[in-house]
mmCIF file of C-alpha atoms and ligand atoms in Angstrom:
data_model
loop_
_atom_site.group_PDB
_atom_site.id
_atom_site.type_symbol
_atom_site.label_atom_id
_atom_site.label_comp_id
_atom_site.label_asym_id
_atom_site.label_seq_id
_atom_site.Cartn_x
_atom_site.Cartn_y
_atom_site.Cartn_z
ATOM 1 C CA UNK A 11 -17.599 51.392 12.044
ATOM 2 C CA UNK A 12 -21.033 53.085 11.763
ATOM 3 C CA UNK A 13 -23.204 52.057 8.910
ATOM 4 C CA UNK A 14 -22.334 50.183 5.745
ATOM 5 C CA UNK A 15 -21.089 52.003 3.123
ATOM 6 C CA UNK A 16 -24.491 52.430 0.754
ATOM 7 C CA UNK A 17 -23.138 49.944 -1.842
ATOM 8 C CA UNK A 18 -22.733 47.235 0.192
ATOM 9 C CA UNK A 19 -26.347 48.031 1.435
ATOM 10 C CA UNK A 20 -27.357 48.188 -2.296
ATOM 11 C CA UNK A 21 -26.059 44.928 -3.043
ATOM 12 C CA UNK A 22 -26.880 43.078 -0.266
ATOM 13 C CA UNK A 23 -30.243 41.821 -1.475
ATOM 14 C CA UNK A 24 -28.607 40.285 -4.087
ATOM 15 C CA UNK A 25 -26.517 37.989 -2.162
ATOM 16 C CA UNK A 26 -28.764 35.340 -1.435
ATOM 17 C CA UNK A 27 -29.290 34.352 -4.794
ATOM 18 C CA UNK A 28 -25.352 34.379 -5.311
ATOM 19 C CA UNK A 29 -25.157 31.932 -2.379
ATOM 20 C CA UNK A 30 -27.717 29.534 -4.058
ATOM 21 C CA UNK A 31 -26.332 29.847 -7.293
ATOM 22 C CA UNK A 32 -22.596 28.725 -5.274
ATOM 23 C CA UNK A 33 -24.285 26.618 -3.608
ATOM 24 C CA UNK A 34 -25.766 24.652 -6.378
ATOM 25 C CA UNK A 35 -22.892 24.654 -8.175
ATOM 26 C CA UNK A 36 -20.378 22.761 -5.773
ATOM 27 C CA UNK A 37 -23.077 20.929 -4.661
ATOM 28 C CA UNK A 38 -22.531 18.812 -2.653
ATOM 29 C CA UNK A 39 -19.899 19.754 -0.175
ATOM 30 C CA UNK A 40 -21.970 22.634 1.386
ATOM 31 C CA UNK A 41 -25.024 20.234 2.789
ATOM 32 C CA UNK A 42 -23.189 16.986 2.695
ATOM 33 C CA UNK A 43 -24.104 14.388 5.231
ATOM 34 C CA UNK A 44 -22.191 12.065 7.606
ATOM 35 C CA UNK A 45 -24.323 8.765 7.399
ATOM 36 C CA UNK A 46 -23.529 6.098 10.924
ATOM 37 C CA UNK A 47 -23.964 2.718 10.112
ATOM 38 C CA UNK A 48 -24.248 0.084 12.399
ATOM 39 C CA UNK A 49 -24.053 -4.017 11.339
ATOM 40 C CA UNK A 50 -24.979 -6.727 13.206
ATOM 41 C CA UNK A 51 -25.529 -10.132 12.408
ATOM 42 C CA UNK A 52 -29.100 -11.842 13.300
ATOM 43 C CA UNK A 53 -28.261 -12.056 16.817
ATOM 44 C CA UNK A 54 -27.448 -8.259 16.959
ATOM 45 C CA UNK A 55 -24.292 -8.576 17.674
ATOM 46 C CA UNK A 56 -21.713 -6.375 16.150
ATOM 47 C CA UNK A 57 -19.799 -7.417 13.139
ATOM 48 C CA UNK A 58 -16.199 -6.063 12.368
ATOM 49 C CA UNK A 59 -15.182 -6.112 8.749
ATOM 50 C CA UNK A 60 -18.331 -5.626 7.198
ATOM 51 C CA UNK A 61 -18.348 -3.559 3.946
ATOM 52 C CA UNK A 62 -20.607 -0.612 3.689
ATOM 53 C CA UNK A 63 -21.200 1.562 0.665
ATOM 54 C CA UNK A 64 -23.537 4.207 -1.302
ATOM 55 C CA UNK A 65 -24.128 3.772 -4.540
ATOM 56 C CA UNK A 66 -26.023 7.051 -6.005
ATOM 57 C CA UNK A 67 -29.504 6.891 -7.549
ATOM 58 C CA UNK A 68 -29.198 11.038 -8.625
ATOM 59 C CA UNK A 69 -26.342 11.217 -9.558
ATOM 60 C CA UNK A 70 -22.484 10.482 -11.038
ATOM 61 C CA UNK A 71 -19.720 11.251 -8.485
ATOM 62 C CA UNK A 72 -16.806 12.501 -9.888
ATOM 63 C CA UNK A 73 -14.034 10.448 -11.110
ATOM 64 C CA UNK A 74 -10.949 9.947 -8.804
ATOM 65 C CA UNK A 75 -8.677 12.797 -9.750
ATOM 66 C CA UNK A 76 -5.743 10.175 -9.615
ATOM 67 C CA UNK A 77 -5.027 6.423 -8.923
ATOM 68 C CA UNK A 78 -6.206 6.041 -5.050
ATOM 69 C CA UNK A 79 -3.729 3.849 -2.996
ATOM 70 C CA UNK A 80 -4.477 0.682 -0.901
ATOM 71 C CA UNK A 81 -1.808 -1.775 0.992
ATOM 72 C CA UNK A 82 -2.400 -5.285 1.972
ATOM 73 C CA UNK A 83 0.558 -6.359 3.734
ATOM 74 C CA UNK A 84 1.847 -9.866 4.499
ATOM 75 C CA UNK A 85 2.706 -10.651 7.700
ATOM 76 C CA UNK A 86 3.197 -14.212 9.382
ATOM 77 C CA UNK A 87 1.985 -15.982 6.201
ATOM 78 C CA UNK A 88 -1.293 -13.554 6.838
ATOM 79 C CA UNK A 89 -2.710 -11.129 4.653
ATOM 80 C CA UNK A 90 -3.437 -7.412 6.493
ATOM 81 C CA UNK A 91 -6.006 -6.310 6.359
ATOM 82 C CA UNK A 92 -8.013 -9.490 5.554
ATOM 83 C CA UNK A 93 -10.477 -7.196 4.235
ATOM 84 C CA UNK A 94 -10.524 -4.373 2.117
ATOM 85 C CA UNK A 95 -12.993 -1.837 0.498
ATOM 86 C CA UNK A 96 -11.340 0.318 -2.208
ATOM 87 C CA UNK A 97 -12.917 2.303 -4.713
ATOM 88 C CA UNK A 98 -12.639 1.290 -9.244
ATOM 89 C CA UNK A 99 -8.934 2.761 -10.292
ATOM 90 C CA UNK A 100 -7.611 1.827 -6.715
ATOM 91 C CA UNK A 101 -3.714 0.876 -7.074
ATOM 92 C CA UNK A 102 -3.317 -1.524 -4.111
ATOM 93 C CA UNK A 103 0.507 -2.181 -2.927
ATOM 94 C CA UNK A 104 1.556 -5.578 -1.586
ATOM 95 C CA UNK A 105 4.650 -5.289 0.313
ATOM 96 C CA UNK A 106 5.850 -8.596 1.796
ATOM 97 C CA UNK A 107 7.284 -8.215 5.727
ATOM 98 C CA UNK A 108 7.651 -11.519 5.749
ATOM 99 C CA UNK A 109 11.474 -13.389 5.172
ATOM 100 C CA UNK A 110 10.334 -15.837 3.173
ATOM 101 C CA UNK A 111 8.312 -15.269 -0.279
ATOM 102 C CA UNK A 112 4.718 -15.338 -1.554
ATOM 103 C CA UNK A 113 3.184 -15.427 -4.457
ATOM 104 C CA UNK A 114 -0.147 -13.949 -4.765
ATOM 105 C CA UNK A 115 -3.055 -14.521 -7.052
ATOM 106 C CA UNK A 116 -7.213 -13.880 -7.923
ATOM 107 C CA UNK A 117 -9.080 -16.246 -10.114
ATOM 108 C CA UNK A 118 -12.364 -13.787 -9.268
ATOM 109 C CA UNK A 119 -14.090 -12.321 -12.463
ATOM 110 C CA UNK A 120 -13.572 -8.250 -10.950
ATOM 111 C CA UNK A 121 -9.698 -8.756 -11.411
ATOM 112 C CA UNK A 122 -7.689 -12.150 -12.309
ATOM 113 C CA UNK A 123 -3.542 -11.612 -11.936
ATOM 114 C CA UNK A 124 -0.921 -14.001 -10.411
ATOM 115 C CA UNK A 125 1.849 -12.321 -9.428
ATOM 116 C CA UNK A 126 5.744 -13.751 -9.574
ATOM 117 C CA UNK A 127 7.326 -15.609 -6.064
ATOM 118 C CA UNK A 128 8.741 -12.431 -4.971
ATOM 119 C CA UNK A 129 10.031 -11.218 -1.170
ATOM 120 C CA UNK A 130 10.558 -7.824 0.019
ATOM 121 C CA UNK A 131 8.081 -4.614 -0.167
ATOM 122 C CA UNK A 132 9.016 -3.194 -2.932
ATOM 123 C CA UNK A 133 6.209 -5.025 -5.877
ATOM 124 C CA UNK A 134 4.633 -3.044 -8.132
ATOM 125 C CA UNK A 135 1.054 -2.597 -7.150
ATOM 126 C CA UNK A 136 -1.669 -3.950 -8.928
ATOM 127 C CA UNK A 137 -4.561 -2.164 -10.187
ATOM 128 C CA UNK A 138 -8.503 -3.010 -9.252
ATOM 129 C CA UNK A 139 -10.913 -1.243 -12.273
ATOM 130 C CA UNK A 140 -13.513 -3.489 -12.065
ATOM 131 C CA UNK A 141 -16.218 -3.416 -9.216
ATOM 132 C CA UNK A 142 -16.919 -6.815 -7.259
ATOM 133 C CA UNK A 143 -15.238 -8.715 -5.159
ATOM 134 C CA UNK A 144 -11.949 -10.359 -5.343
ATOM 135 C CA UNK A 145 -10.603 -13.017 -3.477
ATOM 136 C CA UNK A 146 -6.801 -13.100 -2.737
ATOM 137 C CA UNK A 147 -4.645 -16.569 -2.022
ATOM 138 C CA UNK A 148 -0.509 -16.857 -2.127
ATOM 139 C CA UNK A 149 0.176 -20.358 -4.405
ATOM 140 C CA UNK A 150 2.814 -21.235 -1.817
ATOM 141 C CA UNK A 151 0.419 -21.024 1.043
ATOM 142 C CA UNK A 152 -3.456 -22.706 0.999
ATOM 143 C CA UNK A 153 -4.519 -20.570 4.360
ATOM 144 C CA UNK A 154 -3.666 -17.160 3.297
ATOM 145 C CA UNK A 155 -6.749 -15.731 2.341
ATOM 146 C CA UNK A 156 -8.142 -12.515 1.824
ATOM 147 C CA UNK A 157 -11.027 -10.222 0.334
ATOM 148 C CA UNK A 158 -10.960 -7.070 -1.585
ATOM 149 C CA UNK A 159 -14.330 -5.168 -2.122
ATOM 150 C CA UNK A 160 -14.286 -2.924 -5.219
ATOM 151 C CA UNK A 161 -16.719 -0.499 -5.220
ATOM 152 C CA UNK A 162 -18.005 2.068 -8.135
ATOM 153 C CA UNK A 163 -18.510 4.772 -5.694
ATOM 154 C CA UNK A 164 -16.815 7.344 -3.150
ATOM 155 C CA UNK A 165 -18.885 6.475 -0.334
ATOM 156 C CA UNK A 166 -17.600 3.306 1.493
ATOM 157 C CA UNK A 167 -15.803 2.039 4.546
ATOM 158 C CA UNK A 168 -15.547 -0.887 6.871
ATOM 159 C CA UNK A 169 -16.701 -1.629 10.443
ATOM 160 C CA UNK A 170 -15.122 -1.320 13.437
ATOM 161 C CA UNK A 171 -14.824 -3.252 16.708
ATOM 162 C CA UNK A 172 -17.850 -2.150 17.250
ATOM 163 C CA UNK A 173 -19.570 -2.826 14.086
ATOM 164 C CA UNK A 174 -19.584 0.698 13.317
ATOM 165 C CA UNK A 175 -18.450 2.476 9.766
ATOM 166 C CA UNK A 176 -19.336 6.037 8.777
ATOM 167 C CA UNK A 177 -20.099 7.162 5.080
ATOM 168 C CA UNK A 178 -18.794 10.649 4.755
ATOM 169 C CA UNK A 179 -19.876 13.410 2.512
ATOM 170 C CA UNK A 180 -22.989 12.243 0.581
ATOM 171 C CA UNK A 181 -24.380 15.368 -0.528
ATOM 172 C CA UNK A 182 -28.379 15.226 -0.544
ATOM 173 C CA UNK A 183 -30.251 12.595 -3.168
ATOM 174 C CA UNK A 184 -31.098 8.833 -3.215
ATOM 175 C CA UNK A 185 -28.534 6.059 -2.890
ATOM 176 C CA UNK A 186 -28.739 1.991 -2.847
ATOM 177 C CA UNK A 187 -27.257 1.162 0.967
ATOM 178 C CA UNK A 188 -25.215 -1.907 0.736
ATOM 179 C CA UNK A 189 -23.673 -3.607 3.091
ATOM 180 C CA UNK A 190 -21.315 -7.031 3.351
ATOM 181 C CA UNK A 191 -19.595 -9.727 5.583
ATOM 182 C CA UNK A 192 -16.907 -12.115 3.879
ATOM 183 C CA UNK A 193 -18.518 -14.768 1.987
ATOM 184 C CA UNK A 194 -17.990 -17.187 -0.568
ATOM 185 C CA UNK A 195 -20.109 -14.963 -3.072
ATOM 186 C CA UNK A 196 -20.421 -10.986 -3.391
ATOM 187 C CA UNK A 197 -24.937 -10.491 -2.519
ATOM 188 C CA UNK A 198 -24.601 -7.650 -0.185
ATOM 189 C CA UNK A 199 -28.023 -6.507 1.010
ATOM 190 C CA UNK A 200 -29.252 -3.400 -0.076
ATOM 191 C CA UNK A 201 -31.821 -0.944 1.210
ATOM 192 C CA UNK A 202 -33.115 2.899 -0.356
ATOM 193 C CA UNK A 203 -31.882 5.295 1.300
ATOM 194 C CA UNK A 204 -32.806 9.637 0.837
ATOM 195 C CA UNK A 205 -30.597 12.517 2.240
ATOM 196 C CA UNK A 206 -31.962 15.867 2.385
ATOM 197 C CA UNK A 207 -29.674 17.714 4.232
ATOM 198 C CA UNK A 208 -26.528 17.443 6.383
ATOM 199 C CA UNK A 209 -28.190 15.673 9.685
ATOM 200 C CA UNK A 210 -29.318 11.797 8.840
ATOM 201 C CA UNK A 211 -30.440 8.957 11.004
ATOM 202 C CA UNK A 212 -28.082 6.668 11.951
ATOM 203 C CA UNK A 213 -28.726 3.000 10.244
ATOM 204 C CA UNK A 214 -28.356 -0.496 11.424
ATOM 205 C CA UNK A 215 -28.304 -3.303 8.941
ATOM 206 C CA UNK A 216 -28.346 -6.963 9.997
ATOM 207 C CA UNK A 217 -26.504 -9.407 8.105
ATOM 208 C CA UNK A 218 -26.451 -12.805 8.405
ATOM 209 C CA UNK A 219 -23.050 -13.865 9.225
ATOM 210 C CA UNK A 220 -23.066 -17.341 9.709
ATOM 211 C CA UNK A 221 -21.543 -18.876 7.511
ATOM 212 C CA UNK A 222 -18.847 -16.908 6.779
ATOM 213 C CA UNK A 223 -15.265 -17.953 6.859
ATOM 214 C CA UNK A 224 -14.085 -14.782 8.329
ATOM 215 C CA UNK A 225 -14.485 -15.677 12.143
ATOM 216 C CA UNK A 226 -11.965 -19.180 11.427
ATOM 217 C CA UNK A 227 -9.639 -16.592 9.588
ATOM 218 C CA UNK A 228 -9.763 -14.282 12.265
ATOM 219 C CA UNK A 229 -9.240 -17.098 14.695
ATOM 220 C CA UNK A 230 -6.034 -18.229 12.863
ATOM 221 C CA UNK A 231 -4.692 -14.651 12.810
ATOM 222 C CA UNK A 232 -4.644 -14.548 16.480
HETATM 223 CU CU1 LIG B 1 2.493 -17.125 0.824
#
């Protein structure tokens, strides 16, 4: 190849201020960070199904281009997942597997509906706009329970097995860490948090878990 043609050796010292000037401009996806986050309850032990999201302190994250898509299914007079985190505008589906018919409803501030008695998986879904939590039940049967986590922001996602959840793609600023396991009332903690770059800590938050209805649920499932 030889040397660079002279233009490209001309231009080349411009190029770093290009990059910034890219850089700054979609933001965010060039040094955005993968944030680990471990919950526990006050014995340390791992809790599945917590809730863990970032809510940004710099800046607005940009709007949903579309309705996002949930499903809570119904299975053995069980709603599945028992828990959900969706972000505002989320369109969750209900489908029924089950052969007989439910009837689902929310008396919780973030979203009140009742749907009809209806079978098959074919309802209309029903859109969540307001952040908070909201607390599912079917009128036909008292033990199906279940809670939806609606969340003004991007960055969220749920525990594993393991009580692990990642938080994918914050690009660099401050954010309000919360995190929260099923309760009767939405108070998840919430901790400061600063990203500089794409390589963060890991986190562990402990919550306490006690007196949450989730283990009896999760008990029932089984
Ligand atoms: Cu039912």
């Amino acid at each position: 190849m030889g040397r660079p043609a002279p233009w490209l050796a001309l231009r080349a010292p411009k190029l770093p201020a290009a990059m910034l000037a890219l850089s700054a401009f979609a933001g965010v996806t060039a040094f955005a960070a993968d944030l680990k986050v471990s919950v526990r309850d006050l014995a340390a032990r791992p809790l599945r199904d917590a809730v863990v999201f970032a809510e940004s302190l710099s800046f607005a994250p940009a709007p949903a281009a579309e309705h996002p898509r949930a499903v809570i299914d119904q299975q053995n007079k069980e709603f599945v997942p028992l828990v959900s985190v969706i972000r505002t505008g989320t369109e969750i589906f209900f489908p029924n597997s089950d052969n007989i018919r439910h009837s689902i409803y929310s008396f919780s501030p973030a979203k009140t509906f009742n749907t009809r008695l209806y079978s098959g998986t074919r309802a209309p879904p029903i859109l969540f706009e307001k952040p908070g939590l909201v607390l599912l039940g079917c009128n036909i049967h008292d033990t199906m329970v279940a809670w939806v986590v609606v969340v003004d922001t991007p960055y969220f996602a749920k525990t594993d097995g393991a009580g692990a959840a990642t938080l994918s793609g914050l690009p660099p600023g401050d954010y309000r860490l919360k995190a929260w396991y099923p309760a009767a009332d939405f108070a998840p903690s919430s901790s400061e948090l600063h990203i500089t770059g794409d390589k963060v800590q890991p986190v562990t938050v402990s919550l306490d878990a006690a007196n949450s209805p989730l283990p009896a649920a999760e008990a029932r499932a089984r």
